[in-house]
PDB file of C-alpha atoms in Angstrom:
ATOM      1  CA  UNK O  27       0.433-101.973 -42.486  1.00 86.00           C
ATOM      2  CA  UNK O  28      -0.242-105.411 -41.040  1.00 94.00           C
ATOM      3  CA  UNK O  29      -0.424-105.722 -37.259  1.00 97.00           C
ATOM      4  CA  UNK O  30       0.034-109.119 -35.634  1.00 97.00           C
ATOM      5  CA  UNK O  31      -2.752-109.986 -33.199  1.00 98.00           C
ATOM      6  CA  UNK O  32      -3.384-112.972 -30.996  1.00 98.00           C
ATOM      7  CA  UNK O  33      -6.709-114.097 -29.570  1.00 98.00           C
ATOM      8  CA  UNK O  34      -7.143-115.219 -25.985  1.00 98.00           C
ATOM      9  CA  UNK O  35     -10.381-117.169 -25.723  1.00 98.00           C
ATOM     10  CA  UNK O  36     -12.133-117.850 -22.438  1.00 97.00           C
ATOM     11  CA  UNK O  37     -15.522-119.376 -21.751  1.00 96.00           C
ATOM     12  CA  UNK O  38     -17.309-116.012 -21.747  1.00 96.00           C
ATOM     13  CA  UNK O  39     -14.910-113.487 -23.240  1.00 97.00           C
ATOM     14  CA  UNK O  40     -12.300-113.161 -25.970  1.00 98.00           C
ATOM     15  CA  UNK O  41      -9.390-110.724 -25.966  1.00 98.00           C
ATOM     16  CA  UNK O  42      -7.711-109.502 -29.130  1.00 98.00           C
ATOM     17  CA  UNK O  43      -4.202-108.264 -28.290  1.00 98.00           C
ATOM     18  CA  UNK O  44      -1.685-106.574 -30.577  1.00 98.00           C
ATOM     19  CA  UNK O  45       1.552-108.521 -30.174  1.00 97.00           C
ATOM     20  CA  UNK O  46       3.944-105.587 -30.541  1.00 96.00           C
ATOM     21  CA  UNK O  47       1.841-102.697 -29.229  1.00 98.00           C
ATOM     22  CA  UNK O  48       1.519-102.976 -25.422  1.00 98.00           C
ATOM     23  CA  UNK O  49      -1.813-101.599 -24.234  1.00 97.00           C
ATOM     24  CA  UNK O  50      -3.661-102.078 -27.500  1.00 98.00           C
ATOM     25  CA  UNK O  51      -5.954-104.905 -26.468  1.00 98.00           C
ATOM     26  CA  UNK O  52      -9.738-105.090 -26.315  1.00 98.00           C
ATOM     27  CA  UNK O  53     -12.294-107.766 -25.579  1.00 98.00           C
ATOM     28  CA  UNK O  54     -15.631-108.970 -26.901  1.00 97.00           C
ATOM     29  CA  UNK O  55     -18.103-111.773 -26.494  1.00 97.00           C
ATOM     30  CA  UNK O  56     -16.504-113.608 -29.411  1.00 97.00           C
ATOM     31  CA  UNK O  57     -13.482-113.313 -31.669  1.00 97.00           C
ATOM     32  CA  UNK O  58     -15.185-111.107 -34.251  1.00 98.00           C
ATOM     33  CA  UNK O  59     -16.387-108.666 -31.587  1.00 98.00           C
ATOM     34  CA  UNK O  60     -12.955-108.549 -29.954  1.00 98.00           C
ATOM     35  CA  UNK O  61     -11.212-107.815 -33.258  1.00 98.00           C
ATOM     36  CA  UNK O  62     -13.778-105.157 -34.087  1.00 98.00           C
ATOM     37  CA  UNK O  63     -13.254-103.529 -30.683  1.00 98.00           C
ATOM     38  CA  UNK O  64      -9.479-103.607 -31.148  1.00 98.00           C
ATOM     39  CA  UNK O  65      -9.725-101.929 -34.530  1.00 97.00           C
ATOM     40  CA  UNK O  66     -12.102 -99.299 -33.146  1.00 97.00           C
ATOM     41  CA  UNK O  67      -9.640 -98.500 -30.360  1.00 97.00           C
ATOM     42  CA  UNK O  68      -6.828 -97.818 -32.832  1.00 97.00           C
ATOM     43  CA  UNK O  69      -7.435 -94.041 -33.015  1.00 96.00           C
ATOM     44  CA  UNK O  70      -7.392 -93.888 -29.221  1.00 97.00           C
ATOM     45  CA  UNK O  71      -4.127 -95.769 -29.076  1.00 98.00           C
ATOM     46  CA  UNK O  72      -2.405 -93.769 -31.818  1.00 97.00           C
ATOM     47  CA  UNK O  73      -1.539 -90.778 -29.558  1.00 97.00           C
ATOM     48  CA  UNK O  74       0.078 -93.179 -27.075  1.00 98.00           C
ATOM     49  CA  UNK O  75       2.290 -94.582 -29.821  1.00 98.00           C
ATOM     50  CA  UNK O  76       3.124 -91.051 -31.006  1.00 98.00           C
ATOM     51  CA  UNK O  77       4.070 -90.019 -27.458  1.00 98.00           C
ATOM     52  CA  UNK O  78       6.438 -92.996 -27.375  1.00 98.00           C
ATOM     53  CA  UNK O  79       8.068 -91.694 -30.559  1.00 98.00           C
ATOM     54  CA  UNK O  80       6.665 -94.469 -32.731  1.00 97.00           C
ATOM     55  CA  UNK O  81       4.833 -94.413 -36.048  1.00 95.00           C
ATOM     56  CA  UNK O  82       1.411 -95.995 -35.698  1.00 96.00           C
ATOM     57  CA  UNK O  83      -0.387 -97.244 -38.831  1.00 92.00           C
ATOM     58  CA  UNK O  84      -3.265 -95.033 -39.911  1.00 89.00           C
ATOM     59  CA  UNK O  85      -5.394 -97.922 -41.139  1.00 89.00           C
ATOM     60  CA  UNK O  86      -3.883-101.132 -39.762  1.00 92.00           C
ATOM     61  CA  UNK O  87      -4.788-104.527 -41.144  1.00 95.00           C
ATOM     62  CA  UNK O  88      -5.171-106.889 -38.202  1.00 97.00           C
ATOM     63  CA  UNK O  89      -3.758-110.352 -38.789  1.00 97.00           C
ATOM     64  CA  UNK O  90      -4.460-113.133 -36.283  1.00 97.00           C
ATOM     65  CA  UNK O  91      -1.169-114.967 -35.781  1.00 97.00           C
ATOM     66  CA  UNK O  92      -2.007-117.059 -32.735  1.00 96.00           C
ATOM     67  CA  UNK O  93      -4.733-118.309 -30.437  1.00 97.00           C
ATOM     68  CA  UNK O  94      -4.459-119.001 -26.723  1.00 97.00           C
ATOM     69  CA  UNK O  95      -6.784-120.746 -24.319  1.00 97.00           C
ATOM     70  CA  UNK O  96      -8.015-118.228 -21.783  1.00 96.00           C
ATOM     71  CA  UNK O  97      -8.595-118.759 -18.094  1.00 95.00           C
ATOM     72  CA  UNK O  98     -10.550-117.332 -15.181  1.00 95.00           C
ATOM     73  CA  UNK O  99      -8.651-114.058 -15.526  1.00 96.00           C
ATOM     74  CA  UNK O 100      -9.795-113.789 -19.136  1.00 96.00           C
ATOM     75  CA  UNK O 101     -13.434-114.225 -18.170  1.00 96.00           C
ATOM     76  CA  UNK O 102     -13.020-111.842 -15.231  1.00 95.00           C
ATOM     77  CA  UNK O 103     -12.061-109.165 -17.745  1.00 95.00           C
ATOM     78  CA  UNK O 104      -8.274-109.021 -18.099  1.00 96.00           C
ATOM     79  CA  UNK O 105      -5.822-110.648 -20.524  1.00 97.00           C
ATOM     80  CA  UNK O 106      -4.132-113.403 -18.544  1.00 95.00           C
ATOM     81  CA  UNK O 107      -2.684-116.012 -20.932  1.00 95.00           C
ATOM     82  CA  UNK O 108       1.018-115.859 -21.761  1.00 95.00           C
ATOM     83  CA  UNK O 109       2.380-116.721 -25.203  1.00 95.00           C
ATOM     84  CA  UNK O 110       5.399-119.016 -25.404  1.00 94.00           C
ATOM     85  CA  UNK O 111       7.087-116.430 -27.616  1.00 95.00           C
ATOM     86  CA  UNK O 112       6.852-113.901 -24.782  1.00 94.00           C
ATOM     87  CA  UNK O 113       9.728-115.713 -23.089  1.00 90.00           C
ATOM     88  CA  UNK O 114      12.066-115.173 -26.050  1.00 91.00           C
ATOM     89  CA  UNK O 115      15.055-112.946 -25.201  1.00 90.00           C
ATOM     90  CA  UNK O 116      14.651-109.209 -25.729  1.00 92.00           C
ATOM     91  CA  UNK O 117      17.274-107.020 -27.331  1.00 93.00           C
ATOM     92  CA  UNK O 118      18.038-103.718 -25.670  1.00 93.00           C
ATOM     93  CA  UNK O 119      16.172-101.857 -28.415  1.00 95.00           C
ATOM     94  CA  UNK O 120      13.104-104.069 -28.030  1.00 95.00           C
ATOM     95  CA  UNK O 121      13.046-103.548 -24.266  1.00 95.00           C
ATOM     96  CA  UNK O 122      13.346 -99.774 -24.688  1.00 97.00           C
ATOM     97  CA  UNK O 123      10.428 -99.805 -27.127  1.00 98.00           C
ATOM     98  CA  UNK O 124       8.236-101.691 -24.647  1.00 97.00           C
ATOM     99  CA  UNK O 125       9.129 -99.292 -21.856  1.00 97.00           C
ATOM    100  CA  UNK O 126       8.472 -96.250 -24.059  1.00 98.00           C
ATOM    101  CA  UNK O 127       4.929 -97.486 -24.725  1.00 98.00           C
ATOM    102  CA  UNK O 128       4.262 -98.321 -21.078  1.00 98.00           C
ATOM    103  CA  UNK O 129       5.514 -94.900 -19.998  1.00 98.00           C
ATOM    104  CA  UNK O 130       3.408 -93.206 -22.688  1.00 98.00           C
ATOM    105  CA  UNK O 131       0.390 -95.080 -21.291  1.00 98.00           C
ATOM    106  CA  UNK O 132       1.102 -93.750 -17.804  1.00 98.00           C
ATOM    107  CA  UNK O 133       1.460 -90.250 -19.219  1.00 98.00           C
ATOM    108  CA  UNK O 134      -1.897 -90.597 -20.981  1.00 98.00           C
ATOM    109  CA  UNK O 135      -3.602 -91.652 -17.747  1.00 98.00           C
ATOM    110  CA  UNK O 136      -2.022 -88.760 -15.833  1.00 97.00           C
ATOM    111  CA  UNK O 137      -3.076 -86.250 -18.481  1.00 97.00           C
ATOM    112  CA  UNK O 138      -6.641 -87.574 -18.656  1.00 97.00           C
ATOM    113  CA  UNK O 139      -7.041 -87.773 -14.867  1.00 96.00           C
ATOM    114  CA  UNK O 140      -5.763 -84.213 -14.419  1.00 95.00           C
ATOM    115  CA  UNK O 141      -8.577 -82.899 -16.617  1.00 96.00           C
ATOM    116  CA  UNK O 142     -11.360 -85.116 -15.249  1.00 96.00           C
ATOM    117  CA  UNK O 143     -13.712 -84.229 -12.404  1.00 95.00           C
ATOM    118  CA  UNK O 144     -13.464 -86.214  -9.191  1.00 95.00           C
ATOM    119  CA  UNK O 145     -17.027 -87.507  -9.529  1.00 93.00           C
ATOM    120  CA  UNK O 146     -17.510 -89.691 -12.591  1.00 94.00           C
ATOM    121  CA  UNK O 147     -20.798 -90.902 -14.000  1.00 91.00           C
ATOM    122  CA  UNK O 148     -22.084 -93.955 -12.191  1.00 87.00           C
ATOM    123  CA  UNK O 149     -23.248 -97.130 -13.858  1.00 77.00           C
ATOM    124  CA  UNK O 150     -26.916 -98.060 -14.325  1.00 67.00           C
ATOM    125  CA  UNK O 151     -26.979 -99.516 -10.792  1.00 61.00           C
ATOM    126  CA  UNK O 152     -24.944 -96.761  -9.208  1.00 61.00           C
ATOM    127  CA  UNK O 153     -21.611 -98.593  -9.474  1.00 72.00           C
ATOM    128  CA  UNK O 154     -18.244 -97.321 -10.599  1.00 86.00           C
ATOM    129  CA  UNK O 155     -15.264 -95.721  -8.907  1.00 92.00           C
ATOM    130  CA  UNK O 156     -14.639 -92.000  -8.858  1.00 94.00           C
ATOM    131  CA  UNK O 157     -11.399 -90.607 -10.277  1.00 95.00           C
ATOM    132  CA  UNK O 158      -9.118 -90.949  -7.238  1.00 96.00           C
ATOM    133  CA  UNK O 159     -10.337 -94.473  -6.565  1.00 96.00           C
ATOM    134  CA  UNK O 160      -9.680 -95.415 -10.192  1.00 96.00           C
ATOM    135  CA  UNK O 161      -6.106 -94.163  -9.829  1.00 96.00           C
ATOM    136  CA  UNK O 162      -5.718 -96.033  -6.532  1.00 96.00           C
ATOM    137  CA  UNK O 163      -6.998 -99.213  -8.168  1.00 96.00           C
ATOM    138  CA  UNK O 164      -4.505 -98.898 -11.023  1.00 97.00           C
ATOM    139  CA  UNK O 165      -1.630 -98.449  -8.574  1.00 96.00           C
ATOM    140  CA  UNK O 166      -2.737-101.360  -6.418  1.00 95.00           C
ATOM    141  CA  UNK O 167      -2.771-103.579  -9.492  1.00 96.00           C
ATOM    142  CA  UNK O 168       0.710-102.363 -10.414  1.00 96.00           C
ATOM    143  CA  UNK O 169       1.995-103.367  -6.979  1.00 95.00           C
ATOM    144  CA  UNK O 170       0.884-106.908  -7.836  1.00 93.00           C
ATOM    145  CA  UNK O 171       2.427-106.651 -11.280  1.00 94.00           C
ATOM    146  CA  UNK O 172       5.680-105.530  -9.622  1.00 94.00           C
ATOM    147  CA  UNK O 173       5.736-108.758  -7.615  1.00 92.00           C
ATOM    148  CA  UNK O 174       5.372-110.688 -10.870  1.00 91.00           C
ATOM    149  CA  UNK O 175       8.579-108.960 -11.977  1.00 90.00           C
ATOM    150  CA  UNK O 176      10.436-109.871  -8.793  1.00 87.00           C
ATOM    151  CA  UNK O 177       9.904-106.512  -7.055  1.00 90.00           C
ATOM    152  CA  UNK O 178       8.236-105.498  -3.814  1.00 86.00           C
ATOM    153  CA  UNK O 179       6.367-102.273  -3.176  1.00 84.00           C
ATOM    154  CA  UNK O 180       4.476-100.861  -0.229  1.00 87.00           C
ATOM    155  CA  UNK O 181       1.246 -98.902  -0.315  1.00 89.00           C
ATOM    156  CA  UNK O 182       1.338 -95.752  -2.431  1.00 91.00           C
ATOM    157  CA  UNK O 183      -0.877 -92.667  -2.212  1.00 92.00           C
ATOM    158  CA  UNK O 184      -2.195 -92.105  -5.771  1.00 91.00           C
ATOM    159  CA  UNK O 185      -2.092 -88.345  -5.169  1.00 90.00           C
ATOM    160  CA  UNK O 186       1.578 -88.378  -4.143  1.00 94.00           C
ATOM    161  CA  UNK O 187       3.083 -87.712  -7.540  1.00 94.00           C
ATOM    162  CA  UNK O 188       6.673 -88.106  -6.377  1.00 96.00           C
ATOM    163  CA  UNK O 189       5.956 -91.529  -4.861  1.00 95.00           C
ATOM    164  CA  UNK O 190       4.006 -92.674  -7.917  1.00 96.00           C
ATOM    165  CA  UNK O 191       6.772 -91.522 -10.256  1.00 96.00           C
ATOM    166  CA  UNK O 192       9.461 -93.256  -8.195  1.00 96.00           C
ATOM    167  CA  UNK O 193       7.499 -96.508  -8.086  1.00 96.00           C
ATOM    168  CA  UNK O 194       6.849 -96.504 -11.805  1.00 96.00           C
ATOM    169  CA  UNK O 195      10.515 -95.797 -12.441  1.00 96.00           C
ATOM    170  CA  UNK O 196      11.319 -99.085 -10.703  1.00 94.00           C
ATOM    171  CA  UNK O 197       8.821-100.848 -12.966  1.00 95.00           C
ATOM    172  CA  UNK O 198      10.432 -99.304 -16.039  1.00 96.00           C
ATOM    173  CA  UNK O 199      13.851-100.413 -14.848  1.00 94.00           C
ATOM    174  CA  UNK O 200      12.582-103.966 -14.316  1.00 92.00           C
ATOM    175  CA  UNK O 201      11.073-104.055 -17.792  1.00 94.00           C
ATOM    176  CA  UNK O 202      14.396-102.903 -19.211  1.00 92.00           C
ATOM    177  CA  UNK O 203      16.616-105.332 -17.394  1.00 84.00           C
ATOM    178  CA  UNK O 204      14.700-107.950 -15.402  1.00 64.00           C
ATOM    179  CA  UNK O 205      15.626-111.586 -15.873  1.00 61.00           C
ATOM    180  CA  UNK O 206      12.806-113.515 -17.539  1.00 56.00           C
ATOM    181  CA  UNK O 207      12.809-116.234 -14.898  1.00 59.00           C
ATOM    182  CA  UNK O 208      10.096-118.927 -14.938  1.00 56.00           C
ATOM    183  CA  UNK O 209       8.663-117.642 -11.661  1.00 58.00           C
ATOM    184  CA  UNK O 210       8.182-114.154 -13.091  1.00 83.00           C
ATOM    185  CA  UNK O 211       6.113-112.704 -15.880  1.00 91.00           C
ATOM    186  CA  UNK O 212       8.006-112.413 -19.185  1.00 93.00           C
ATOM    187  CA  UNK O 213       8.672-108.761 -19.897  1.00 94.00           C
ATOM    188  CA  UNK O 214       6.687-108.748 -23.129  1.00 95.00           C
ATOM    189  CA  UNK O 215       3.585-109.979 -21.334  1.00 96.00           C
ATOM    190  CA  UNK O 216       4.162-107.692 -18.341  1.00 96.00           C
ATOM    191  CA  UNK O 217       4.373-104.647 -20.597  1.00 97.00           C
ATOM    192  CA  UNK O 218       1.167-105.592 -22.416  1.00 97.00           C
ATOM    193  CA  UNK O 219      -0.702-106.252 -19.176  1.00 97.00           C
ATOM    194  CA  UNK O 220       0.488-103.070 -17.444  1.00 98.00           C
ATOM    195  CA  UNK O 221      -0.218-100.816 -20.421  1.00 98.00           C
ATOM    196  CA  UNK O 222      -3.587-102.471 -21.105  1.00 98.00           C
ATOM    197  CA  UNK O 223      -4.756-101.909 -17.526  1.00 98.00           C
ATOM    198  CA  UNK O 224      -3.582 -98.298 -17.504  1.00 98.00           C
ATOM    199  CA  UNK O 225      -5.245 -97.436 -20.808  1.00 98.00           C
ATOM    200  CA  UNK O 226      -8.406 -99.391 -20.042  1.00 97.00           C
ATOM    201  CA  UNK O 227      -8.976 -97.162 -17.025  1.00 97.00           C
ATOM    202  CA  UNK O 228      -7.766 -94.001 -18.752  1.00 97.00           C
ATOM    203  CA  UNK O 229     -10.355 -94.536 -21.479  1.00 97.00           C
ATOM    204  CA  UNK O 230     -12.941 -95.417 -18.829  1.00 96.00           C
ATOM    205  CA  UNK O 231     -12.359 -92.008 -17.238  1.00 96.00           C
ATOM    206  CA  UNK O 232     -12.765 -90.329 -20.634  1.00 96.00           C
ATOM    207  CA  UNK O 233     -16.029 -92.146 -21.328  1.00 94.00           C
ATOM    208  CA  UNK O 234     -17.500 -91.601 -17.892  1.00 94.00           C
ATOM    209  CA  UNK O 235     -16.508 -87.926 -17.911  1.00 93.00           C
ATOM    210  CA  UNK O 236     -18.051 -87.297 -21.333  1.00 75.00           C
ATOM    211  CA  UNK O 237     -21.228 -89.108 -20.337  1.00 58.00           C
ATOM    212  CA  UNK O 238     -21.594 -86.991 -17.189  1.00 53.00           C
ATOM    213  CA  UNK O 239     -20.945 -83.655 -18.920  1.00 50.00           C
TER     214      UNK O 239
END
């Protein structure tokens, strides 16, 4: 099965992003490394797709269908360039598919965090957030993403499951029905960015838990 991928190229980093699979995006120092990292992350992403009720290709063939110029966000370490096609209208079925994948990404993070210890392995210089701070960081980013969708949200305790669930329900609703106004992120891009950030930190928790075991 062929999977459409676009490359976002910054001065120091390249992202390879699957067009139709929000959250499946990885980076590298150049295009080849980014594509290799994306392919390697496929088995990690497959359970997310399955949880969303979607069939994920067992051995996908990645086809580069577009290239974007990156920006400071790209080099900082997050996909930040928006494709023109992202502003194309979404059908109801397409919007539901995006939301299913974003919600499956949240579920994956919740499941992984519930099994992880609070203290995660530190980096070589002692850096790195522990589990609760990772969750708080993800939520804080999502408050900013909400503003890009025309929403406002106050501070949220990452351990208050009811508050987190309610907030994310508003994000899902916006992704289903928000108007793709010029001042806001297109829903396709918003879904990819939200799911990427969630899974990036979910997989970080997995890696830093395994390394500390």
